[in-house]
XYZ file of C-alpha atoms in Angstrom:
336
model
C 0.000 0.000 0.000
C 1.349 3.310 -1.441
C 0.881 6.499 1.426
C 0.488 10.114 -0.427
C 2.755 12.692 0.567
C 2.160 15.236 3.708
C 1.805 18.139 1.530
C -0.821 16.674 -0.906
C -2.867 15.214 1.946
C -3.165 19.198 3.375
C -3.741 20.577 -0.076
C -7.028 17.812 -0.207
C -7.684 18.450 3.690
C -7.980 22.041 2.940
C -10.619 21.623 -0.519
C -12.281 19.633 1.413
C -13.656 20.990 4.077
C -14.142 24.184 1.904
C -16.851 22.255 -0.727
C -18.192 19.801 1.337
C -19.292 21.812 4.267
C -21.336 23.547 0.985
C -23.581 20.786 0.759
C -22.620 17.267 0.575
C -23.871 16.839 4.126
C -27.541 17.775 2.603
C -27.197 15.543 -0.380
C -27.501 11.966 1.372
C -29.946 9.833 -1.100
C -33.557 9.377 0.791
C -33.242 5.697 2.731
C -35.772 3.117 1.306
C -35.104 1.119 4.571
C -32.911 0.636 7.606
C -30.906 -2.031 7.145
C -31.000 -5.610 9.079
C -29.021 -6.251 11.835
C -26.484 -9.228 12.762
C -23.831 -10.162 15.052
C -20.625 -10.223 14.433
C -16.953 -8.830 16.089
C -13.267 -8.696 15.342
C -10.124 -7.050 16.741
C -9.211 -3.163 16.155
C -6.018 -2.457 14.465
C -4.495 -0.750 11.913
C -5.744 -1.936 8.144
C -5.056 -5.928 8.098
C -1.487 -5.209 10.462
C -0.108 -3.285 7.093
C 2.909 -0.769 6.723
C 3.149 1.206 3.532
C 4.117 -1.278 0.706
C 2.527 -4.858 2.151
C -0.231 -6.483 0.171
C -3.538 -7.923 2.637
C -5.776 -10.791 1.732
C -6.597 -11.598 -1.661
C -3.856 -8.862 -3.208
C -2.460 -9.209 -6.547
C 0.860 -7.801 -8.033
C -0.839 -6.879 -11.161
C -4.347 -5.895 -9.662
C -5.900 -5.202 -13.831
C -4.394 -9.037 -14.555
C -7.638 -10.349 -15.038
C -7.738 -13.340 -17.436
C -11.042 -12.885 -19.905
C -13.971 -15.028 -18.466
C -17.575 -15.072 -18.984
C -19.518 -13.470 -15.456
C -21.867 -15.620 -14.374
C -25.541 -13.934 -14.552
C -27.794 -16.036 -12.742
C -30.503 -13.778 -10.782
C -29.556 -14.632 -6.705
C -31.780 -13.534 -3.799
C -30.723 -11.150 -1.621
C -29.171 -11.731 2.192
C -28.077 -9.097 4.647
C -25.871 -9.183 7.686
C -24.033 -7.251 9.861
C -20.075 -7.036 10.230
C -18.194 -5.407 13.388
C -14.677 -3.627 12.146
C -12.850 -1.386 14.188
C -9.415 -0.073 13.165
C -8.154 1.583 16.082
C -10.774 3.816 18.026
C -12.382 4.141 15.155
C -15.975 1.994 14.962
C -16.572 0.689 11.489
C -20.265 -1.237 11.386
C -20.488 -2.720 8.062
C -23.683 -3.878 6.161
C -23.375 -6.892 3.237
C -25.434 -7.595 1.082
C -24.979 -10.725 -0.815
C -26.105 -13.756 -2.882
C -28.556 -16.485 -0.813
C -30.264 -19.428 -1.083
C -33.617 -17.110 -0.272
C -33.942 -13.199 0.647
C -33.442 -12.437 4.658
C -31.421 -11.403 6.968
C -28.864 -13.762 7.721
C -29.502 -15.998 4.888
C -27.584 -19.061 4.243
C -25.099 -18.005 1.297
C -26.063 -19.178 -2.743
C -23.434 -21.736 -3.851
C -20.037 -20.706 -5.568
C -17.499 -17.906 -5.238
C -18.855 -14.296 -5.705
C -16.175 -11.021 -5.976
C -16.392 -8.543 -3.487
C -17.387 -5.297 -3.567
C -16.623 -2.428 -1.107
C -19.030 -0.019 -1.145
C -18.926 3.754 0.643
C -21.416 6.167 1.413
C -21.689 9.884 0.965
C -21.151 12.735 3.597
C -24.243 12.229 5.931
C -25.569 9.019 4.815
C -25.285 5.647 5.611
C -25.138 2.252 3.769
C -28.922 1.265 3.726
C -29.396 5.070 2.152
C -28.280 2.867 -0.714
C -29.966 -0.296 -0.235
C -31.744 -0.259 -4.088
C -28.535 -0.133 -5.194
C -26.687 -2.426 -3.391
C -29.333 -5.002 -3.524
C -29.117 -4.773 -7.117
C -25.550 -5.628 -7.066
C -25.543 -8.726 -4.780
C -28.681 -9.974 -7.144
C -26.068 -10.024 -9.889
C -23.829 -12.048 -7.704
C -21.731 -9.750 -5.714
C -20.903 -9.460 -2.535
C -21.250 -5.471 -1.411
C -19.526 -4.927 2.367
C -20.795 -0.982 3.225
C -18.918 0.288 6.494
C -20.985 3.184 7.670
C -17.947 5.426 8.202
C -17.166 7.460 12.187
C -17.524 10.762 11.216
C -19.407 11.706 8.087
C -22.059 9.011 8.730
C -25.630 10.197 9.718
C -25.904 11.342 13.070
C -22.112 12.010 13.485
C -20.502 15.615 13.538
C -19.817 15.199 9.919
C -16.410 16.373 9.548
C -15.752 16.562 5.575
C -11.666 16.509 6.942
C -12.361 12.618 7.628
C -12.945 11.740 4.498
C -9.021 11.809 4.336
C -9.137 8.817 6.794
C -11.625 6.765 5.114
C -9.411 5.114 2.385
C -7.545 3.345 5.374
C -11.352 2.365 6.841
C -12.333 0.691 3.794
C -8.808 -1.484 3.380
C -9.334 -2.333 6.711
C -13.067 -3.532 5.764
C -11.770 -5.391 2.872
C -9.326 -7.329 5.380
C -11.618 -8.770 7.450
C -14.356 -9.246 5.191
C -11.919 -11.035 2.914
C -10.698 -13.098 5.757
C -14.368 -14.682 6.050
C -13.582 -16.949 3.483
C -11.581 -19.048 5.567
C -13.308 -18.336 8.867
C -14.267 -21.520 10.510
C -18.021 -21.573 10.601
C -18.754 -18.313 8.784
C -21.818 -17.755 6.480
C -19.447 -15.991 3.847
C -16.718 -19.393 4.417
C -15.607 -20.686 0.891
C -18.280 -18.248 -0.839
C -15.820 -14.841 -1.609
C -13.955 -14.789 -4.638
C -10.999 -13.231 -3.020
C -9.419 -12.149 -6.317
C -11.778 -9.872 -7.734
C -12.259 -7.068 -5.600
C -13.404 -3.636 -6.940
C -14.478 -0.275 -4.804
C -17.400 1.835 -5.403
C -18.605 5.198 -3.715
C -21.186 8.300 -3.973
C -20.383 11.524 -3.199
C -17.848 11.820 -0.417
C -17.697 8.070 -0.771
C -16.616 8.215 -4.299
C -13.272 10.883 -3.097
C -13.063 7.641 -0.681
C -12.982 5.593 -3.520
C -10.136 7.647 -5.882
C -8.474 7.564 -2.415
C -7.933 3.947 -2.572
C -6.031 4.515 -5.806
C -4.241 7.237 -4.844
C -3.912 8.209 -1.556
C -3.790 4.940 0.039
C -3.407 2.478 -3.072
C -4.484 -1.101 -2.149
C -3.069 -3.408 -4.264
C -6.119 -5.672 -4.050
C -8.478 -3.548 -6.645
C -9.519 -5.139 -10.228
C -12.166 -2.015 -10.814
C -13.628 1.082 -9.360
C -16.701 2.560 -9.564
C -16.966 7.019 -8.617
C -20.848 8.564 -8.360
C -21.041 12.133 -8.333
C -17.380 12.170 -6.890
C -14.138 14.130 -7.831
C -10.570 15.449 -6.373
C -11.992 19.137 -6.058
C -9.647 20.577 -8.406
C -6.393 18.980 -6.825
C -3.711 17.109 -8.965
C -3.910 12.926 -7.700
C -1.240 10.428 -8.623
C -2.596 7.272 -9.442
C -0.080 4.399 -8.162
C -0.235 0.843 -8.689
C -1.045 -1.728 -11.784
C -3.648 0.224 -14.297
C -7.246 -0.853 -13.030
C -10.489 0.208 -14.990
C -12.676 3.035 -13.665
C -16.557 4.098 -14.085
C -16.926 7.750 -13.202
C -21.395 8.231 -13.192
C -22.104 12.288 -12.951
C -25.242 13.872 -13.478
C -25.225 17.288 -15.217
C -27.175 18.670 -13.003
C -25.474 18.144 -9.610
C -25.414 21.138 -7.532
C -23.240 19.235 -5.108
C -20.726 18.179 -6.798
C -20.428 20.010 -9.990
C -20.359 17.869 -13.214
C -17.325 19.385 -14.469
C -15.429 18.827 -11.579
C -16.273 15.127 -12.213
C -15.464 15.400 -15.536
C -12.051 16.581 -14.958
C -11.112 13.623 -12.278
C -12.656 11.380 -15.051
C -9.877 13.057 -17.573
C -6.800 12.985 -14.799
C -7.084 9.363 -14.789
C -4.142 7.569 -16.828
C -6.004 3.881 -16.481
C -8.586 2.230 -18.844
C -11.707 4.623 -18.162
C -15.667 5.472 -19.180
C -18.016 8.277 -17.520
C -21.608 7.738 -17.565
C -23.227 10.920 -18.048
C -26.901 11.774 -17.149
C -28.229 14.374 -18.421
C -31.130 15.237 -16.108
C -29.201 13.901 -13.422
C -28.596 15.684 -10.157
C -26.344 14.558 -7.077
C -28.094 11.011 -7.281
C -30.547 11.441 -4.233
C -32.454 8.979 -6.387
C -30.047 6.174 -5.277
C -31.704 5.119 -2.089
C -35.310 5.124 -4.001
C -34.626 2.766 -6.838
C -37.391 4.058 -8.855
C -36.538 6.292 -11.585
C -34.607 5.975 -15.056
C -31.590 7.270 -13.895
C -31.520 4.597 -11.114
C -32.146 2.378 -13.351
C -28.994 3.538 -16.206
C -26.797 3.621 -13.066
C -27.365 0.349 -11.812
C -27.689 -1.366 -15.274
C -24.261 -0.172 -16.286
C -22.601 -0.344 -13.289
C -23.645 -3.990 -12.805
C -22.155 -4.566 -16.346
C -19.121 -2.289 -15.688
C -18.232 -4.799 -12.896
C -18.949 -7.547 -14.887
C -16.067 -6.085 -17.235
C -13.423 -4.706 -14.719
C -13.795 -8.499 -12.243
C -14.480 -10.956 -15.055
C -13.244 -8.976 -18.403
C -16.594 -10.571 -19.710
C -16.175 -9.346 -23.548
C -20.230 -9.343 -23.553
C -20.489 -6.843 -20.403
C -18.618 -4.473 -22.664
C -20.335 -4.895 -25.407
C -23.703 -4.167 -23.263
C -22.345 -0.864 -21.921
C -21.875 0.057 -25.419
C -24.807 -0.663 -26.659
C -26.922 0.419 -23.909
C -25.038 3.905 -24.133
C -26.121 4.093 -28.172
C -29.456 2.930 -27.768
C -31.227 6.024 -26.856
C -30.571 10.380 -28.095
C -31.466 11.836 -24.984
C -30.407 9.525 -22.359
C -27.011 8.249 -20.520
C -23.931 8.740 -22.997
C -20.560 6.540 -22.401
C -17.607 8.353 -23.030
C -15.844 4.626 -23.040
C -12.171 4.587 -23.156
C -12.142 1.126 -21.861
């Protein structure tokens, strides 16, 4: 794992607390649903016992080195249970969603190995804000782990400064959730396809997500996924093995402005595509799952990380297609 420099992490420190005190804390997506609740517990520390430079569960040396397979698309119900992470002082509750036998909390786990997705929420929210979404993506056969983060989650003093801290949070989610798959007696045992392993965010979750390939690059991502996100302006260096992104911006965010997407979209050197709504706004429609752009963004994301895990020739060719099939809906600006 690759640390950013002092300097750079001020320069970001400094934008963000100056745009997201503006209204990213306002911009949560209405929750369909609190989430279900589980046990669960492990030990606090920093992410997986890392310095700098050491690879965790499931890490690659070449994270893009994906050899071209077909993704499986059977439809799975949905199960949901709850994760205790800590690293440090710092409480991490995580939500995952995943592929079962039959819907329900605590469902027994569908049969065969599913990638892992790590999923993070936006300045104010909290994971079952997002549980359309999410859902969606474990019916496709992922597995989506959402820590709700210390300090920018609902009902904390939502310090946009945190943020900063969160790319460390979600490697240390991806440790333990990873670890599962050889935990004696666990649901998720012998179910998580530990090499494919992608990140996905909205908002001030989406910075968290560019984070984890800059900031604080872990190894472990195949694919990344950034909703109504961006660097605010400031200059990133992306580190590690090149690894596909999906940048999704609505024109009309008043949150996040679209250009400010657009120009993190064009600052990454990696195998890239940006989604752009036209009608769209800062994607408060997330957590309702029942408009047109919910459904674009979770029909091409699904497919996106069908692409970036599997390098499923077919889930490229459905982005495309999808993107040319209407005049006044989603365009793909696919550099894939």
């Amino acid at each position: 794992m690759r640390v950013a420099s002092r300097s750079t992490i001020l320069l970001l420190a400094t934008g963000l607390a100056a745009a997201l005190i503006a209204g990213c804390d306002a911009a949560a997506p209405a929750s369909s649903g609190q989430a279900d609740a589980a046990g669960g517990a492990s030990a606090g520390r920093s992410p997986g016992g890392r310095s700098p430079g050491a690879a965790g569960p499931g890490a690659s040396a070449d994270a893009a080195s994906v050899a071209p397979t077909t993704a499986p698309r059977r439809r799975h119900a949905v199960g949901v249970r709850q994760l205790a992470v800590d690293r440090g002082d710092r409480s991490l509750p995580t939500t995952i969603w995943y592929p079962a036998g039959r819907a329900g909390r605590d469902a027994t786990a569908a049969e065969g190995r599913f990638p892992v997705v790590l999923f993070s929420h936006g300045l104010g929210g909290e994971p079952a804000d997002y549980r359309p979404l999410l859902s969606r993506f474990a019916q496709a056969g992922f597995v989506v782990a959402a820590p709700a983060y210390p300090r920018t989650r609902r009902g904390s003093d939502r310090d946009p400064v945190d943020v900063l801290n969160q790319p460390l949070d979600a490697s240390r989610v991806l440790d333990v959730v990873l670890s599962l798959d050889n935990r004696r007696g666990d649901g998720l045992r012998g179910r998580l396809d530990t090499g494919r392993v992608a990140a996905a965010g909205h908002s001030a979750g989406g910075m968290t997500t560019i984070g984890m390939f800059t900031l604080t690059r872990d190894d472990r991502l195949r694919a990344g996924v950034v909703m109504a996100g961006g660097t605010l302006g400031i200059n990133l260096a992306y580190g590690g093995a090149a690894t596909p992104l999906l940048f999704v911006h609505g024109q009309r965010d008043q949150v996040v402005p679209y250009d400010a997407g657009r120009r993190a979209f064009q600052a990454v050197p990696w195998p890239k595509a940006m989604l752009t709504l036209p009608e769209g706004d800062h994607g408060e429609g997330l957590g309702r799952g029942a408009d047109d752009d919910f459904e674009a963004v979770a029909d091409f994301t699904v497919e996106f990380l069908r692409w970036g895990l599997y390098r499923d020739p077919s889930a490229r060719d459905n982005l495309r297609r999808a993107a040319a099939s209407g005049t006044a809906g989603p365009t793909l600006d696919d550099r894939l």
